[in-house]
Coordinates of C-alpha atoms in Angstrom, one line a residue:
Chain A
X1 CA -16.9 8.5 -166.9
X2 CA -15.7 9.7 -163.4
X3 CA -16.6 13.0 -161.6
X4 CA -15.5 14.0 -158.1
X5 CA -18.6 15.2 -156.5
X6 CA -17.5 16.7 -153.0
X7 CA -15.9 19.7 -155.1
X8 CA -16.0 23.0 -153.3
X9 CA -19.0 25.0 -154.9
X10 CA -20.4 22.2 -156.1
X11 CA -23.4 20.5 -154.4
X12 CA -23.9 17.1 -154.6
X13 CA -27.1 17.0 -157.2
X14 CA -25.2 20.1 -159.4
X15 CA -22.4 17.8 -160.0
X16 CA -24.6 14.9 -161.1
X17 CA -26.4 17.3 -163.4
X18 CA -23.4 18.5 -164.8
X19 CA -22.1 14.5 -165.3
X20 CA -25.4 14.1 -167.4
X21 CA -25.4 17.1 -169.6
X22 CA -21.6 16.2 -170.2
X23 CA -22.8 12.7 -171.5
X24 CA -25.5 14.4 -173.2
X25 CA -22.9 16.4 -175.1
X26 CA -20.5 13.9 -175.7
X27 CA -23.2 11.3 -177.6
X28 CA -24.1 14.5 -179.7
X29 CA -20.0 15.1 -180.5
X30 CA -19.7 11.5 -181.4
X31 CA -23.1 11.0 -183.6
X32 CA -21.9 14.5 -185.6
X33 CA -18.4 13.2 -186.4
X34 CA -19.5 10.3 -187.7
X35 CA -21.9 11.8 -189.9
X36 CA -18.7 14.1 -190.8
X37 CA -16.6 11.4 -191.8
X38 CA -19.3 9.3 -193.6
X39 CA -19.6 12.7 -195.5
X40 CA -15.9 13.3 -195.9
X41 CA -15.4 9.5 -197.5
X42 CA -17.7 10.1 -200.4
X43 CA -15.0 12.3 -201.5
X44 CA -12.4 10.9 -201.0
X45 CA -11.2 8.8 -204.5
X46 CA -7.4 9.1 -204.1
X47 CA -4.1 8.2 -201.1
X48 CA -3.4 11.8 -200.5
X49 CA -7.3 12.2 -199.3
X50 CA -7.0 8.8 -197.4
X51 CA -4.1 10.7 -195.2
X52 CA -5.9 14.1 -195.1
X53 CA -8.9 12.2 -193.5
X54 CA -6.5 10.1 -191.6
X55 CA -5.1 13.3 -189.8
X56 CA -8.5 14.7 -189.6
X57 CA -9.5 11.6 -187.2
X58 CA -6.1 12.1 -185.2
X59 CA -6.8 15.7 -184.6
X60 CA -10.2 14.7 -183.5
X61 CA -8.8 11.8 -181.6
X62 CA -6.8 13.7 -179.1
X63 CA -9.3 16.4 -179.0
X64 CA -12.2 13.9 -178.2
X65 CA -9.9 11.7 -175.9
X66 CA -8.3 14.5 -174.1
X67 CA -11.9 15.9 -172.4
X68 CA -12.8 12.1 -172.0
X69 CA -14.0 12.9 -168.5
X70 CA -15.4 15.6 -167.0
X71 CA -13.4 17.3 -164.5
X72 CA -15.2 19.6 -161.8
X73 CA -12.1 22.5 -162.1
X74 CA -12.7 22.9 -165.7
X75 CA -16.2 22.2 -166.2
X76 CA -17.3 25.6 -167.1
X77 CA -15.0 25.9 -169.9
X78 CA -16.1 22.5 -171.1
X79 CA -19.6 23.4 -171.1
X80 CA -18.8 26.7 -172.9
X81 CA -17.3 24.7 -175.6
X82 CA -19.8 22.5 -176.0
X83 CA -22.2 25.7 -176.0
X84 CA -19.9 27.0 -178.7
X85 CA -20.1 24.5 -180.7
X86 CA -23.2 24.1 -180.2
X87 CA -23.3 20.5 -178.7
X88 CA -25.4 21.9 -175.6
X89 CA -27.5 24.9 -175.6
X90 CA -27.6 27.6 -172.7
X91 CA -31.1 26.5 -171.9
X92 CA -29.9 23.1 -171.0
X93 CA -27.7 24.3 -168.2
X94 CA -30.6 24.9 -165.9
X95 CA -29.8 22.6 -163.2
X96 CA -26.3 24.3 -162.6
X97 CA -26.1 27.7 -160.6
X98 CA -27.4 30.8 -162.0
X99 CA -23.8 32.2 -161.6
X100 CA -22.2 29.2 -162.8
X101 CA -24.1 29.9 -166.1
X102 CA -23.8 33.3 -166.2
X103 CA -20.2 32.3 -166.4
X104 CA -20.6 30.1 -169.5
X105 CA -22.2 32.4 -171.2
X106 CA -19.9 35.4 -170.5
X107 CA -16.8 32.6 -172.1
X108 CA -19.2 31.4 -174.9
X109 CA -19.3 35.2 -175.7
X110 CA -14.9 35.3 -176.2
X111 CA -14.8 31.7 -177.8
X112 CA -13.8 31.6 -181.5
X113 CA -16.7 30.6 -183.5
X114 CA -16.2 26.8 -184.8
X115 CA -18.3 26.9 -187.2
X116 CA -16.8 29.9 -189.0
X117 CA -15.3 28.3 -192.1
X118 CA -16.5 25.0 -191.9
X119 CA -18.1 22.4 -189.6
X120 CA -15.3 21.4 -187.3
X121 CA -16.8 17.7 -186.9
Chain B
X1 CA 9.9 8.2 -207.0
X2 CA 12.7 8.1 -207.6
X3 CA 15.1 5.3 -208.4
X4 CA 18.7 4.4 -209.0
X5 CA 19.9 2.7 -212.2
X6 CA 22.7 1.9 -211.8
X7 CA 22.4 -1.3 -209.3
X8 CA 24.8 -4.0 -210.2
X9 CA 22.5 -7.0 -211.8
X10 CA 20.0 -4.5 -213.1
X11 CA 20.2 -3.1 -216.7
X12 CA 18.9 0.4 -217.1
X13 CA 15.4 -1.1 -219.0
X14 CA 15.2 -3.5 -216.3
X15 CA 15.4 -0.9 -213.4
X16 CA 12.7 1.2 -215.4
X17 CA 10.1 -2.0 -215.6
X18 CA 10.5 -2.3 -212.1
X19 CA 9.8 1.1 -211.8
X20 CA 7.1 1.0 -213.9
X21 CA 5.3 -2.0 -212.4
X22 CA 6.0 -0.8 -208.9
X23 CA 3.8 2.3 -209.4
X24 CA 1.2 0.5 -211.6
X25 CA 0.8 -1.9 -207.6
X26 CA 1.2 1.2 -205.9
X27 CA -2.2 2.7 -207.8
X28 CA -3.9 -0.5 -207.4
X29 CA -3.1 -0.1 -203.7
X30 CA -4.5 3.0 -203.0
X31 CA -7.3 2.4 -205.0
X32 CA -7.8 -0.8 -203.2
X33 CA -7.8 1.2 -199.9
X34 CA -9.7 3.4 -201.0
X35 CA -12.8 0.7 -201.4
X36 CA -11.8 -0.7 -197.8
X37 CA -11.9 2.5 -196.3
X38 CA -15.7 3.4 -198.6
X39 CA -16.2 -0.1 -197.6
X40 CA -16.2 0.1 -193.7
X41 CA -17.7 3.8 -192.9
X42 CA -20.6 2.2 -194.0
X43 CA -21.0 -0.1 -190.9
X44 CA -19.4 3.2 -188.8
X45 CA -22.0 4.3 -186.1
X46 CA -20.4 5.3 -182.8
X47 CA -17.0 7.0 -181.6
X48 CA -15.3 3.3 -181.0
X49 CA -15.7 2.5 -184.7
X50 CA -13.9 5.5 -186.0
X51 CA -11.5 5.1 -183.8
X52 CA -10.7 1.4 -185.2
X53 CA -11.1 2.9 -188.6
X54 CA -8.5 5.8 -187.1
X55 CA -6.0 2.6 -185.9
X56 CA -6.7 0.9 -189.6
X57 CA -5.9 3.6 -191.2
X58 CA -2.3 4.6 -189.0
X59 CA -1.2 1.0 -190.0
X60 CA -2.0 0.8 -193.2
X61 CA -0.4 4.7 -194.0
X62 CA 2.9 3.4 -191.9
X63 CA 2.8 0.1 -194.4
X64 CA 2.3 2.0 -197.5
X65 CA 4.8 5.3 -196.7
X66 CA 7.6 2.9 -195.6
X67 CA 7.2 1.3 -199.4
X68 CA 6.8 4.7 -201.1
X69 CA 10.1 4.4 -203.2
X70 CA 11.5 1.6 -204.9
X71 CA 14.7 0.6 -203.5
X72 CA 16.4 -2.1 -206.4
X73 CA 18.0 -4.0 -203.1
X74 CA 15.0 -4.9 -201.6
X75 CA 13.2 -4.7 -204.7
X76 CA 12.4 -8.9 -205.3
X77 CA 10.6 -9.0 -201.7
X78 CA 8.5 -5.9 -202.4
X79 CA 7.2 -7.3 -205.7
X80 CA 6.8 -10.7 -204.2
X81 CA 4.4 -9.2 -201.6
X82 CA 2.7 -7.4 -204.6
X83 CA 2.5 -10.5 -205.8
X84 CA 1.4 -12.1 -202.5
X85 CA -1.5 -9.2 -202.2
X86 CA -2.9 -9.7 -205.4
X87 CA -1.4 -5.9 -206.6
X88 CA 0.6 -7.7 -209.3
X89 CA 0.2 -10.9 -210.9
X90 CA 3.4 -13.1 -211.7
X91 CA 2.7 -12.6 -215.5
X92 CA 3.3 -9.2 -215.5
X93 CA 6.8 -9.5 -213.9
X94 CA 7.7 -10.5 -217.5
X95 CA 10.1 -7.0 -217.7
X96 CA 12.2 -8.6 -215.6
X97 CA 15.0 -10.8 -216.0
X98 CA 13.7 -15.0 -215.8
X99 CA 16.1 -15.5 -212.5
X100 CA 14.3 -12.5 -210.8
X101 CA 11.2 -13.6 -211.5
X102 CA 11.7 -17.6 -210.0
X103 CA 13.0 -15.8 -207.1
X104 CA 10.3 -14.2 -206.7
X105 CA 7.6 -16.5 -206.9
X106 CA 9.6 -18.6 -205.1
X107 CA 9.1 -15.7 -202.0
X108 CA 5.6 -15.8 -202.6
X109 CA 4.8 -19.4 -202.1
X110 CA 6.7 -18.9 -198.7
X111 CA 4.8 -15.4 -197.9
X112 CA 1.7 -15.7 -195.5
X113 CA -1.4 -15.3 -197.2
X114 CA -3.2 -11.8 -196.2
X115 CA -6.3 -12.8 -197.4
X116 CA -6.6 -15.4 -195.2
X117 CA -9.1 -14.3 -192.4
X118 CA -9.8 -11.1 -194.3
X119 CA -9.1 -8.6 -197.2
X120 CA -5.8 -6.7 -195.6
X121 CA -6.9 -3.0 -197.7

């Protein structure tokens, strides 16, 4: 992982923080789809669920791959999403700016729940 | 699946024991995936892993979807690599005209080996 850390509005310790609640966040999104998928294979018993799991894990591919690093222009959303689905929790955001977290949590608050319906891995 | 049966050098019985045997290797196919797949989410525990099991899983749905209907030209080949994969065994060709049968396990002594190394799924 990369970050740029002479961002404007960024200082130089807020945008190491940020790279280690990122990490943080990413280890907890890869240990809960692999306990998704270990659950989705005990039932799977036929081709067709093969493929459905198949597309489940290219979905989650390009999701996964596509946020691979963190990038200082978007963090905020990131770390909204991660709130959302609750890979991070508000409280730990406390090395960022009190704005900059008032900020997540105002986006967390318009986010579509992932969790309504099922877990989405 | 569908197939034709009309295909010079194939009587209408013999066209429906191909078709009969080909989806008996399909089954065992998928069900033999199945396993593989059961098989290696067991020794999944971080994001890399799936995304091997991901790659396995693209090559093995191209293989299988570009062999989901029997096509009586190409038919010999496909049952030889049946054959070849352990999916079929040569005795239970025996549908099948004698001619069509030498040719095939003459094809099969020629095709490489995919257990060598290890199971191909």
């Amino acid at each position: 992982m990369s970050i740029e850390h002479s961002k404007p509005g960024w200082s130089q310790e807020e945008a190491e923080f940020a790279a280690s609640i990122f990490l943080l966040a990413q280890q907890r999104e890869s240990q809960r789809l692999v306990g998704v998928v270990k659950e989705r294979v005990v039932h799977v018993n036929e081709l067709e669920h093969l493929w459905q799991l198949h597309d489940f894990l290219s979905a989650r591919r390009y999701d996964i791959e596509g946020k691979s690093e963190l990038d200082l222009e978007t963090a905020l959303f990131v770390f909204a999403d991660f709130v959302k689905s609750r890979l991070l929790g508000l409280d730990e955001l406390n090395g960022l700016a009190p704005e900059k977290i008032s900020k997540i949590a105002a986006m967390v608050s318009y986010l579509p729940d992932p969790f309504h319906g099922e877990l989405c891995g």
